[in-house]
Tab-separated table of C-alpha atoms (C1' of nucleotides) in Angstrom:
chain	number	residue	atom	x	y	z
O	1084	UNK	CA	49.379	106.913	106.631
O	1085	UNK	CA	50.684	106.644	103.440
O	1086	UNK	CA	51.942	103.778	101.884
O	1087	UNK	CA	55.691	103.096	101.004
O	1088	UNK	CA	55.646	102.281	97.547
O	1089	UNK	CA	59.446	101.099	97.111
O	1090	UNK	CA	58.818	97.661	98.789
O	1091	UNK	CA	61.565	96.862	96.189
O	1092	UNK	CA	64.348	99.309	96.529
O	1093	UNK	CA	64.107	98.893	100.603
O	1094	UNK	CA	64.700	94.639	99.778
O	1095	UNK	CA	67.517	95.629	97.421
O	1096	UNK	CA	69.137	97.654	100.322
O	1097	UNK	CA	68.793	94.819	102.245
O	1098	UNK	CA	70.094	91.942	100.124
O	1099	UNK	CA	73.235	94.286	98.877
O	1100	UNK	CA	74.158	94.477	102.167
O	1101	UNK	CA	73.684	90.715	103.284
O	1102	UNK	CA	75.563	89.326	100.136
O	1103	UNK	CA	78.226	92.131	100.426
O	1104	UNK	CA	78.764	90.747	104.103
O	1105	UNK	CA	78.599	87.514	103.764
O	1106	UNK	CA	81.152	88.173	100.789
O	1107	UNK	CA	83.491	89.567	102.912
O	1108	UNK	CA	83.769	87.000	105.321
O	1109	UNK	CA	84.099	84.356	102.932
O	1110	UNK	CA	86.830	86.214	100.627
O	1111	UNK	CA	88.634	86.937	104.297
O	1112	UNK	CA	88.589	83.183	105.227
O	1113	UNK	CA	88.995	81.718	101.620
O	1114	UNK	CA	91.031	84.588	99.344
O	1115	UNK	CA	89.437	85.403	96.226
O	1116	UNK	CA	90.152	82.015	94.834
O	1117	UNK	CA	88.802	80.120	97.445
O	1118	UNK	CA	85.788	82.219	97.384
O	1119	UNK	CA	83.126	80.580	95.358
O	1120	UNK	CA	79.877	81.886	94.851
O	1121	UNK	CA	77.975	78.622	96.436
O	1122	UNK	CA	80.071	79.350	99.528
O	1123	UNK	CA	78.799	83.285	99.024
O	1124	UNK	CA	75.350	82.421	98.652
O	1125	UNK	CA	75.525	80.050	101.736
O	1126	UNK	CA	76.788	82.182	104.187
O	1127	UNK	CA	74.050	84.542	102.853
O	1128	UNK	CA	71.597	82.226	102.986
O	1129	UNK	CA	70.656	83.374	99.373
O	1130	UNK	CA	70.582	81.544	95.853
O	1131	UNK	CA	73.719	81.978	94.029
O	1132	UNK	CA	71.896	83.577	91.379
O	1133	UNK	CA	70.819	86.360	93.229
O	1134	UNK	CA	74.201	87.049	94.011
O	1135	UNK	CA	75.106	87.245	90.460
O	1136	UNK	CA	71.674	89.479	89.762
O	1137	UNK	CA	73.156	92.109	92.052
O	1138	UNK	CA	76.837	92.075	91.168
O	1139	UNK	CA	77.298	90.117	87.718
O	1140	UNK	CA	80.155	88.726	88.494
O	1141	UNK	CA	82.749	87.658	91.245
O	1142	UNK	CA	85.243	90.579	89.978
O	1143	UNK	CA	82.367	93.231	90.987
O	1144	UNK	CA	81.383	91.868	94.547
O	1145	UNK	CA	84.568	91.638	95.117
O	1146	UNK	CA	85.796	95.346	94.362
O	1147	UNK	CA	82.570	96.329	96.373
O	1148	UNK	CA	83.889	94.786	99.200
O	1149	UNK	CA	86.991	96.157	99.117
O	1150	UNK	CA	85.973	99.446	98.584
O	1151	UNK	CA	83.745	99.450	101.506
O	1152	UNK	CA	86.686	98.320	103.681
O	1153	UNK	CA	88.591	101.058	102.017
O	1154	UNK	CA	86.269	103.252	103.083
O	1155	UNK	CA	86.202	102.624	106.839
O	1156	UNK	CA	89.878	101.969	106.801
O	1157	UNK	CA	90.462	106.093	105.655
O	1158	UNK	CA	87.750	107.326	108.106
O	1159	UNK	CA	89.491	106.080	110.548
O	1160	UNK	CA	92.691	108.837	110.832
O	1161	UNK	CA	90.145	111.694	110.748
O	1162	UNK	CA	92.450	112.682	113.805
O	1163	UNK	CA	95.489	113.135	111.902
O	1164	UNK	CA	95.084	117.279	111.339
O	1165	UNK	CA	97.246	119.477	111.313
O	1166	UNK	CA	95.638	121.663	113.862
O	1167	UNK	CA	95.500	118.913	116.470
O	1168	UNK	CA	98.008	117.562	119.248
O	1169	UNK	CA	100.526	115.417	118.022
O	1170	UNK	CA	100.256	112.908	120.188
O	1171	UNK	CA	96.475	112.899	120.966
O	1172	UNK	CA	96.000	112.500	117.401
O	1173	UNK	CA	98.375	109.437	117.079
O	1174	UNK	CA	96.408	107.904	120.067
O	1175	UNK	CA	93.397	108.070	118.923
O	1176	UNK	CA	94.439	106.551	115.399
O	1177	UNK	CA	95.777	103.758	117.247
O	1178	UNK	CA	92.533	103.580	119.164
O	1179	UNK	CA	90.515	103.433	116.242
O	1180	UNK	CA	92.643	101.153	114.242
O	1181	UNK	CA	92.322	98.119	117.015
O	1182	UNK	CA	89.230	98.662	117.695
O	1183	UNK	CA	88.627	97.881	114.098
O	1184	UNK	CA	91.024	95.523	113.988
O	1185	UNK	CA	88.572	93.778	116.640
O	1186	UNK	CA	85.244	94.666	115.069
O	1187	UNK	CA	85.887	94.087	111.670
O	1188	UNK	CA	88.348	91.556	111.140
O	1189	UNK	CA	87.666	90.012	108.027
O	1190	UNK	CA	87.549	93.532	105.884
O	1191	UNK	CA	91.210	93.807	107.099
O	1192	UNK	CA	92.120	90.129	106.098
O	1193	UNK	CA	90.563	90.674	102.510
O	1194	UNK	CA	92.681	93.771	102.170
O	1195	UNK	CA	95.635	92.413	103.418
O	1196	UNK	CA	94.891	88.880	101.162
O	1197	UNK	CA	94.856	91.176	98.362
O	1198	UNK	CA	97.908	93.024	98.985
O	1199	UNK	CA	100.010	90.189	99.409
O	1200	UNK	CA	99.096	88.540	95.859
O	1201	UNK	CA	100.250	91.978	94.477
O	1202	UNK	CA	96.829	93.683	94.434
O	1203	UNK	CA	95.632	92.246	91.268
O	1204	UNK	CA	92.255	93.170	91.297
O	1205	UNK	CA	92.378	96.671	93.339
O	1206	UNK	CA	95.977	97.937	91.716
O	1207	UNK	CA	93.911	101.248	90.394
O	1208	UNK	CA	92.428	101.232	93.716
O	1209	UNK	CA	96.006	101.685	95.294
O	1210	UNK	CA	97.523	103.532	93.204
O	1211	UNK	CA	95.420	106.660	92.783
O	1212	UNK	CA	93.034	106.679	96.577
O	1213	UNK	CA	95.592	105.432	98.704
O	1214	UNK	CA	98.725	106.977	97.100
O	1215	UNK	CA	97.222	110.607	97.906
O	1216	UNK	CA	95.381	109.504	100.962
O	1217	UNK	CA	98.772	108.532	102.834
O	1218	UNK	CA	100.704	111.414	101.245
O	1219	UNK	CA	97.992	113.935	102.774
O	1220	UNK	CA	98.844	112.239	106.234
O	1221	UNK	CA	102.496	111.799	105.747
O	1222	UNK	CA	102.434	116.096	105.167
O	1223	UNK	CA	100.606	116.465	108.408
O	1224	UNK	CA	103.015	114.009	110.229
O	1225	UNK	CA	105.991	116.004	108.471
O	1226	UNK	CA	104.700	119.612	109.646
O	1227	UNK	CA	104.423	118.399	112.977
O	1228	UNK	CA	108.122	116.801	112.851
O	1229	UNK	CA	109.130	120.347	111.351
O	1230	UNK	CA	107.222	122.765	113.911
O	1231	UNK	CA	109.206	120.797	116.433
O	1232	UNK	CA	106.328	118.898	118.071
O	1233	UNK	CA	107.593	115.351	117.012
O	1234	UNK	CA	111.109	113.649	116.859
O	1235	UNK	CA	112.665	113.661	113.582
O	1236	UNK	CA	111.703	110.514	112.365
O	1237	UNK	CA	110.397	109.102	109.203
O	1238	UNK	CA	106.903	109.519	108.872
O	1239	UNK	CA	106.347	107.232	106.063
O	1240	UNK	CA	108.063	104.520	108.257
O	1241	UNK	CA	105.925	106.217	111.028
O	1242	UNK	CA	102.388	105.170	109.326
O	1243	UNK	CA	103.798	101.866	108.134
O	1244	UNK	CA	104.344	100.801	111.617
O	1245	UNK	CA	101.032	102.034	113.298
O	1246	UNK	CA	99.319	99.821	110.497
O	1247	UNK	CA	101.297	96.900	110.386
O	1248	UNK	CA	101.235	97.146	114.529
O	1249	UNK	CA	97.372	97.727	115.017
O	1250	UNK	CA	96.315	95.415	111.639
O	1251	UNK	CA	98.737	92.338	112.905
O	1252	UNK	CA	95.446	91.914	116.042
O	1253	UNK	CA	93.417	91.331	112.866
O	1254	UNK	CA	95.133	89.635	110.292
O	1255	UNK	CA	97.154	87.357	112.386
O	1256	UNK	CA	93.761	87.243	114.729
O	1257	UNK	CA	94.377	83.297	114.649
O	1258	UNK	CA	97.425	83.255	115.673
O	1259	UNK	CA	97.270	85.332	118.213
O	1260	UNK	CA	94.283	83.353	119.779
O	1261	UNK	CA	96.485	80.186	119.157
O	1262	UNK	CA	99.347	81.743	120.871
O	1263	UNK	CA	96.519	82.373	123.521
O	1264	UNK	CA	96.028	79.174	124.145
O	1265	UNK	CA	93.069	79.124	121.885
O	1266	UNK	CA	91.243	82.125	123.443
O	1267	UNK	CA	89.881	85.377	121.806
O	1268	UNK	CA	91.464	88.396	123.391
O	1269	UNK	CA	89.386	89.208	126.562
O	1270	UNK	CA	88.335	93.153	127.034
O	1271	UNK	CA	91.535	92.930	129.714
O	1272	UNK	CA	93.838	92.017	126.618
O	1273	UNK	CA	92.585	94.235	123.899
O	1274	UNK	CA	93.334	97.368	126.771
O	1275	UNK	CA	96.579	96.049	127.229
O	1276	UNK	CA	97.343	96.040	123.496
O	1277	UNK	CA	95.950	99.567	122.939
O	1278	UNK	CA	98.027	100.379	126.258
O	1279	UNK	CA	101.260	98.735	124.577
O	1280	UNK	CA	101.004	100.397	121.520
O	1281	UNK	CA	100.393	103.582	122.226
O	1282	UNK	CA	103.468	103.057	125.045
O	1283	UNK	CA	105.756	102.276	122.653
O	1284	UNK	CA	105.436	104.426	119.378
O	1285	UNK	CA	104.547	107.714	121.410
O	1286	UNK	CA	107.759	107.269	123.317
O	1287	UNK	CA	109.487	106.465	120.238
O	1288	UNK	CA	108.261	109.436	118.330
O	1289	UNK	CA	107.550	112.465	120.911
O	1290	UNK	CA	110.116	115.275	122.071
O	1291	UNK	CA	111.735	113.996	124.844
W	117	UNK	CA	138.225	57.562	90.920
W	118	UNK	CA	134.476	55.886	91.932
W	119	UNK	CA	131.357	57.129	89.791
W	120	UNK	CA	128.925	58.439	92.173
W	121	UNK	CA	126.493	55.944	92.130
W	122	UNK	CA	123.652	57.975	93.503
W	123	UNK	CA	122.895	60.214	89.481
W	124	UNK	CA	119.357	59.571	91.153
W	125	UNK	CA	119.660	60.804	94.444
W	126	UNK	CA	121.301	64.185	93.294
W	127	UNK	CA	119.025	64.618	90.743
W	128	UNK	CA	116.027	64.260	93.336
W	129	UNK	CA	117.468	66.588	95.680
W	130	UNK	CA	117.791	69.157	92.908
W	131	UNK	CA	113.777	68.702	91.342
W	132	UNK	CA	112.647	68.177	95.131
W	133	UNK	CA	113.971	72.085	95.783
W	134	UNK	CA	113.310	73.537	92.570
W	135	UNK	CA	109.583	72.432	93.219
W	136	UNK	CA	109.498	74.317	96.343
W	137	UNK	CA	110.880	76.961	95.025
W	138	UNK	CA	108.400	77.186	92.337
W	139	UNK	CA	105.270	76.770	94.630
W	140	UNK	CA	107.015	78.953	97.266
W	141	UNK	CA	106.367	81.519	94.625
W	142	UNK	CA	103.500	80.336	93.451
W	143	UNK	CA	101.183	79.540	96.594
W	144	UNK	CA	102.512	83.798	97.579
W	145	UNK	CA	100.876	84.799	94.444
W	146	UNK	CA	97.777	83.341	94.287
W	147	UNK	CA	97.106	81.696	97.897
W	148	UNK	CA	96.407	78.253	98.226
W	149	UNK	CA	93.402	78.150	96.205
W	150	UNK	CA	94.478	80.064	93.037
W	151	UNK	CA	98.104	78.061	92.971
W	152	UNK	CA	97.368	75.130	90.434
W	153	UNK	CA	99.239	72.149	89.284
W	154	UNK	CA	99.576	73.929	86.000
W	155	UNK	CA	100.881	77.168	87.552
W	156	UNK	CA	103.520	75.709	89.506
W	157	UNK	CA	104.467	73.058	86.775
W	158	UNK	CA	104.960	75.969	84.399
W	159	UNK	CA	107.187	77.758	86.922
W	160	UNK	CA	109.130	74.825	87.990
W	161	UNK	CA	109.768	73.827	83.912
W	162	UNK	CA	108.690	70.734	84.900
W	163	UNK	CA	105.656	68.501	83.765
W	164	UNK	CA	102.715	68.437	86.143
W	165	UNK	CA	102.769	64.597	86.925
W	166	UNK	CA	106.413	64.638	87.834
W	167	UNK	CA	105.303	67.163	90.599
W	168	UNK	CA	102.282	65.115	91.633
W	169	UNK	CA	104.942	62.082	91.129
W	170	UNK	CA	107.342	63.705	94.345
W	171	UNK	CA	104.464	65.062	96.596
W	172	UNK	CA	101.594	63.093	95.958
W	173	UNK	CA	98.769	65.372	96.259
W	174	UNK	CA	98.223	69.620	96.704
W	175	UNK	CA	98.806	69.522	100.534
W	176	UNK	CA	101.491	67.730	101.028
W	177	UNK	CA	103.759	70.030	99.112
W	178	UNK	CA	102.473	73.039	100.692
W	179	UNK	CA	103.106	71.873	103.958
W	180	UNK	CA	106.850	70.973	102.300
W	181	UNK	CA	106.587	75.007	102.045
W	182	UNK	CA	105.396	75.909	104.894
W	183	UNK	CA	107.836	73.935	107.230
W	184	UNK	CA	110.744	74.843	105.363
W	185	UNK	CA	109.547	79.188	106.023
W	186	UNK	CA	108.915	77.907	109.566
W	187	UNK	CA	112.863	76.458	110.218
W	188	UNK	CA	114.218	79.567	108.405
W	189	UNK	CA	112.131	82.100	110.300
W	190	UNK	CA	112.745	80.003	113.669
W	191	UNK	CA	116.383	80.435	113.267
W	192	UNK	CA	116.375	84.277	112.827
W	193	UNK	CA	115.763	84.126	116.369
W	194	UNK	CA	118.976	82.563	117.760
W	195	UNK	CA	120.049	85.987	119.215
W	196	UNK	CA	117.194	86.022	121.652
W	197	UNK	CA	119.127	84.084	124.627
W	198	UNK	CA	119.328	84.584	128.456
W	199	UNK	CA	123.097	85.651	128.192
W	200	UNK	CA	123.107	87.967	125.888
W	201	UNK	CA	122.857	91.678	126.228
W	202	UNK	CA	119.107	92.535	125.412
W	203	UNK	CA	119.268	95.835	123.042
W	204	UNK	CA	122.250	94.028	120.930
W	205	UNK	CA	119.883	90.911	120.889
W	206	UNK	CA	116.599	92.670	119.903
W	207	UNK	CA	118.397	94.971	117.678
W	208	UNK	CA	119.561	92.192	115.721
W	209	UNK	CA	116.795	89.974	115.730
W	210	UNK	CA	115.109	92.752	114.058
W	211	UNK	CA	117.660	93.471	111.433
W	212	UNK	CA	117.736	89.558	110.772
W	213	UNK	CA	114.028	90.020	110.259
W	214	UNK	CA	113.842	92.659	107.891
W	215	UNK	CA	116.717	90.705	105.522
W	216	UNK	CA	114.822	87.706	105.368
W	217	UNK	CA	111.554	90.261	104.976
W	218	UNK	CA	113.789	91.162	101.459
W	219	UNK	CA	115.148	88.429	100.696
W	220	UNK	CA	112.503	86.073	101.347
W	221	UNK	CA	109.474	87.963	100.885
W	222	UNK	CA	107.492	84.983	99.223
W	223	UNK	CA	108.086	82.452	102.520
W	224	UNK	CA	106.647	85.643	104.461
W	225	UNK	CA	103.855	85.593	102.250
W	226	UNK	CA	102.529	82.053	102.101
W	227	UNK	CA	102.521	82.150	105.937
W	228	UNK	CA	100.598	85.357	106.481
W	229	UNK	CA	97.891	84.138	103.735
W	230	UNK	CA	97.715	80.974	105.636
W	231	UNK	CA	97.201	82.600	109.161
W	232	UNK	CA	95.063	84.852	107.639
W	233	UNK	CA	92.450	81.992	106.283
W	234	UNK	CA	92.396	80.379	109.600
W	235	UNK	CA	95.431	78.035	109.436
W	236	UNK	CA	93.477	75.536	107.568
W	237	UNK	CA	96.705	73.265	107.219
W	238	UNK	CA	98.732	73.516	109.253
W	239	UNK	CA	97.260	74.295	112.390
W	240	UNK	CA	98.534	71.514	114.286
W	241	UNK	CA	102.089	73.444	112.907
W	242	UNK	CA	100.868	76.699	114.994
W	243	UNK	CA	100.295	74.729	118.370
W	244	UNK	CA	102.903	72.938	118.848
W	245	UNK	CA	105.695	74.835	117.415
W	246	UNK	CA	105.115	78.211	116.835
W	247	UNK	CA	103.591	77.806	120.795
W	248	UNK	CA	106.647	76.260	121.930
W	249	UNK	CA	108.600	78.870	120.353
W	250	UNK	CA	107.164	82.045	121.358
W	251	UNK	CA	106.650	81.012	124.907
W	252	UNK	CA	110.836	80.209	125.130
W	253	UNK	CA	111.278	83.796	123.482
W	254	UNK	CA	108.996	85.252	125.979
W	255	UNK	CA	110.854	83.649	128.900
W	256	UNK	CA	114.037	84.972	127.786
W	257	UNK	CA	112.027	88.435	127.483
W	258	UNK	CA	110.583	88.327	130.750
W	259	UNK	CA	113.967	87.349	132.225
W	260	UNK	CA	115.274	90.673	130.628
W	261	UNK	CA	112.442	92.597	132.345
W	262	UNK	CA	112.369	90.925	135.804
W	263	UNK	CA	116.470	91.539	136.406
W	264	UNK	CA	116.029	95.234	135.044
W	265	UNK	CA	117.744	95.122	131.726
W	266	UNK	CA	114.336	96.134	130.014
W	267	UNK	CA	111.433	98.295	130.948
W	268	UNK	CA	108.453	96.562	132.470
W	269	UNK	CA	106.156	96.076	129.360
W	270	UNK	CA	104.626	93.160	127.748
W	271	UNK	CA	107.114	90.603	125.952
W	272	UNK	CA	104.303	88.810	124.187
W	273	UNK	CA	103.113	92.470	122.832
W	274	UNK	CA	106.875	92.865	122.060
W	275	UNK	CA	107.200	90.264	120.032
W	276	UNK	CA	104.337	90.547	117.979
W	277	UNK	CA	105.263	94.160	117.387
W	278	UNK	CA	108.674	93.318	116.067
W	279	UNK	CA	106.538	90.493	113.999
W	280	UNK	CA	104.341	92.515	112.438
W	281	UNK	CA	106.544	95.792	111.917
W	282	UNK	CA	109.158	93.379	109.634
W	283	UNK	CA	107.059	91.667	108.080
W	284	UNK	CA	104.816	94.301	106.959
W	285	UNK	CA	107.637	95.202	104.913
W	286	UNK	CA	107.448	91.507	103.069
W	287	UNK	CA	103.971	91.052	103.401
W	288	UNK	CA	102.809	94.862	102.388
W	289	UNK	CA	105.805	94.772	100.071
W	290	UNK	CA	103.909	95.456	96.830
W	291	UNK	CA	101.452	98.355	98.515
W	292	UNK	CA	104.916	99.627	99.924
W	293	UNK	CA	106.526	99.436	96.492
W	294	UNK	CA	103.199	101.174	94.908
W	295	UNK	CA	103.464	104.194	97.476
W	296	UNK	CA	107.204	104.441	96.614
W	297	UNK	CA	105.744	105.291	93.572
W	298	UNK	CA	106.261	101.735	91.940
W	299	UNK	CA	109.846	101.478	92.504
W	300	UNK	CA	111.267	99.091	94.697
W	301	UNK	CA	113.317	100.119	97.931
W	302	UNK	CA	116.671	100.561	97.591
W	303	UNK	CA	119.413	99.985	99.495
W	304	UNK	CA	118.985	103.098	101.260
W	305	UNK	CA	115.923	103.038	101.582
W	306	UNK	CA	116.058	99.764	103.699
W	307	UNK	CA	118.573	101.375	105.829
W	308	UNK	CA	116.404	103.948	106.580
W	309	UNK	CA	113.197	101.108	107.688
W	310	UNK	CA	116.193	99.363	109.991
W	311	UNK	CA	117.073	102.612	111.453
W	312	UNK	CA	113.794	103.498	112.309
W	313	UNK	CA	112.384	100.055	113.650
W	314	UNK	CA	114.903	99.251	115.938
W	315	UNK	CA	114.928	103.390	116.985
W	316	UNK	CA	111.209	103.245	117.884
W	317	UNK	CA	111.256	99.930	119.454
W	318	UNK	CA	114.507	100.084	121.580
W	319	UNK	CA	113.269	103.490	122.621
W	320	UNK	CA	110.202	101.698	123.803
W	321	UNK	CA	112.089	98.976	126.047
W	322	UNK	CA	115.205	100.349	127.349
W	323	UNK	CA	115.825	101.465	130.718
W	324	UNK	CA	115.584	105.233	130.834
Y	959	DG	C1'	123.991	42.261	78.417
Y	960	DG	C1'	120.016	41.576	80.668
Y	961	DT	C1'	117.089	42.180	84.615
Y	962	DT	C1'	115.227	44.795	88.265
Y	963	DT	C1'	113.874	48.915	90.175
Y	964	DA	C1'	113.048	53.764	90.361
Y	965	DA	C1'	111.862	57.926	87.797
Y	966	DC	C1'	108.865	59.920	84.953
Y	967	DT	C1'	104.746	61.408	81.920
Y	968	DG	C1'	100.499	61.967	78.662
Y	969	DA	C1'	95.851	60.828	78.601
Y	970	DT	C1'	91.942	60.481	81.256
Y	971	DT	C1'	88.382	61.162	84.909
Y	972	DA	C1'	85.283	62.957	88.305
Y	973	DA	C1'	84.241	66.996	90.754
Y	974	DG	C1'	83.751	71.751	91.117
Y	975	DT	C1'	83.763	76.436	88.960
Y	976	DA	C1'	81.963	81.125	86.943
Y	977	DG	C1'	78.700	82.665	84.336
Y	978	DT	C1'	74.255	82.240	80.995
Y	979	DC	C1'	69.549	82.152	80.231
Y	980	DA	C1'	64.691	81.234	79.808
Y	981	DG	C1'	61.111	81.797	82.252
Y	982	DA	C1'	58.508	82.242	86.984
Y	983	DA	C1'	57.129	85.392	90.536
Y	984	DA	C1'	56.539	89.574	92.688
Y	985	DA	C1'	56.016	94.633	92.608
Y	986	DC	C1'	54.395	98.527	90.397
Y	987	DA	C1'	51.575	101.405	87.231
Y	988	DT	C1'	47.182	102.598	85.227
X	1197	DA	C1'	41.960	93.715	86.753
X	1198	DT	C1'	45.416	94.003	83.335
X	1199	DG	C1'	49.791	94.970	81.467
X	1200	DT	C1'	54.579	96.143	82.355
X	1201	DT	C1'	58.733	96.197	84.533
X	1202	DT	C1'	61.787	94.507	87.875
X	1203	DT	C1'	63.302	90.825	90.763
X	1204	DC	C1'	64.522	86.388	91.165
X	1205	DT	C1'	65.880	81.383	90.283
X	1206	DG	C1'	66.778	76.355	88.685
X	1207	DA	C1'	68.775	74.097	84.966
X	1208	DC	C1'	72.424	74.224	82.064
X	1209	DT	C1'	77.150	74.922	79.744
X	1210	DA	C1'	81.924	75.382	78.901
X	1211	DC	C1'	85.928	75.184	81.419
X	1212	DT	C1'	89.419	74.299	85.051
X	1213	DT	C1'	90.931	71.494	88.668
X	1214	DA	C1'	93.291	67.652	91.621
X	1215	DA	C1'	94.395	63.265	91.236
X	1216	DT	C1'	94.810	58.484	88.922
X	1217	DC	C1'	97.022	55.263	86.165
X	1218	DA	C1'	98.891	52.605	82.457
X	1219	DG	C1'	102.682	52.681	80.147
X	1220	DT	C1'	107.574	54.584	78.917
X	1221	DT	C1'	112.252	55.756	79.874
X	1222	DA	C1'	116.400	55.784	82.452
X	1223	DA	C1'	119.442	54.311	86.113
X	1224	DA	C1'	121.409	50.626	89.115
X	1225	DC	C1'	122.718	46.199	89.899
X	1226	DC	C1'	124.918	41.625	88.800
DNA sequence: GGTTTAACTGATTAAGTAGTCAGAAAACAT
DNA sequence: ATGTTTTCTGACTACTTAATCAGTTAAACC
């Protein structure tokens, strides 16, 4: 049995990982400002010059983090294809979108802490990835709307609604628990939302 | 005719809202953390201590903000009575929503930042008024539903839908603007997002 | 006009910040 | 084993921050 002789790229995996986690929940809960590296290397339960060994400086974790979000966040409308149904597709991306809106919370709050301060760290970021990667989708959305498969809407307005709809269940995640009288969603409530959701933009968008 | 005696008063009045303004902006831009003293002093025109002199310390003036979004945001609701026809009511709440989205986009902002980080401050804030509110909204709501003047679906879900879709567009505004290809909407163009929000969601709740 | 009171401000302080760096420790190579 | 490279870290620095405070200016009162 041979030995594996990268003992040291396997622990670099490893702490990228744990620092780039524990970064995101502490830029989610904090914003960037708010974020200092002692609270980083707490949560991580590593020295904050480690931290600063991997990534150099706060500016670097921090696009790393977003860009891993970013990431997820596109995966996640693999349904919306030409080729597929309409409104199967649209379900699913709902779907998906809650479901990450429940799993991964604080990538969504980063991205959305961002946005709001007029993405001053990830403006390249938005510009170039998500510019085309929501102009690919809104063609899709449009060819179904002209094929006759979807209402005549506006599928810019379409996309902004099925974010800002499935997101809210994240970003807003404490108020909505407050609202619950201090309760996380239960499995009951998170079906219901999907259920609502899905109710009310497929019935706003499909050929009646 | 008298002098006013009260050169004082006035002028307090007048610094005491051109403050807010200032770290209404501010506090939007940068989140609590990154909105300094300096910052706001140099947006106000006014010297640091005389903004420590009318609100004491960091908090104190935020919550100034805060409360002051909350009243404005509370009152966009008025149309959401017993006695009124639902789809008029709803219709308008949500164009009242999306004005103050454009108008107001900074208010908008400060509050989503500080639901997003937990509602650190003003917590207390959330559970007793915004509770309050929402559950006299949803009573209205339900009332709708229960004497068949609305679909059977989920007022809380409603509301939070109607939440998130206008303030996305205050919230989101800069992503939006950077996927209009960096122009702002126009007027048009915010026709269009009232047409299509209150489409898709009376769609949803009407009685078929 | 002179006194009291409120409004205001520049200088200062104590605490926290991002980032540097010299050198220790571990992993790897031979 | 020895040397070399990479990984790692505590101590430090230059800077920013919220908040204090002593002292100044302006308004109100009589």
């Amino acid at each position: 049995m041979l030995r594996q002789p990268q003992k040291q790229i396997a622990n670099r995996e490893k702490n990228i990982s744990r620092i780039k986690e524990a970064a995101e929940y502490v830029f989610a809960e904090h914003g960037y400002s708010g974020a200092s590296f002692s609270l980083i290397a707490k949560q991580a339960k590593l020295p904050k010059s480690n931290i600063i060994y991997y990534f150099t400086n706060k500016e670097t974790l921090y696009r790393a983090v977003v860009e891993d979000i970013f990431d997820i966040w596109r995966s996640a409308a693999d349904s919306i294809k030409k080729d597929n149904d309409p409104s199967t597709a649209i379900a699913e991306y709902i779907d998906t979108k809650l479901e990450m809106a429940r799993n991964r919370p604080f990538g969504s709050k980063v991205w959305a802490n961002e946005v709001i301060q007029g993405a001053p760290i990830v403006q390249d970021y938005m510009e170039d990835e998500l510019h085309r990667w929501t102009n690919d989708r809104m063609v899709v959305i449009q060819h179904w709307i002209d094929s006759g498969k979807l209402r005549a809407t506006s599928a810019r307005h379409l996309l902004y609604l099925i974010w800002a709809g499935t997101q809210h269940y994240a970003d807003f995640q404490h108020q909505i628990e407050t609202l619950n009288d201090n309760h996380p969603l239960t499995d009951e409530q998170w079906q219901e939302t999907k259920y609502f959701l899905k109710d009310i933009i497929l019935r706003g968008i499909c050929v009646e």
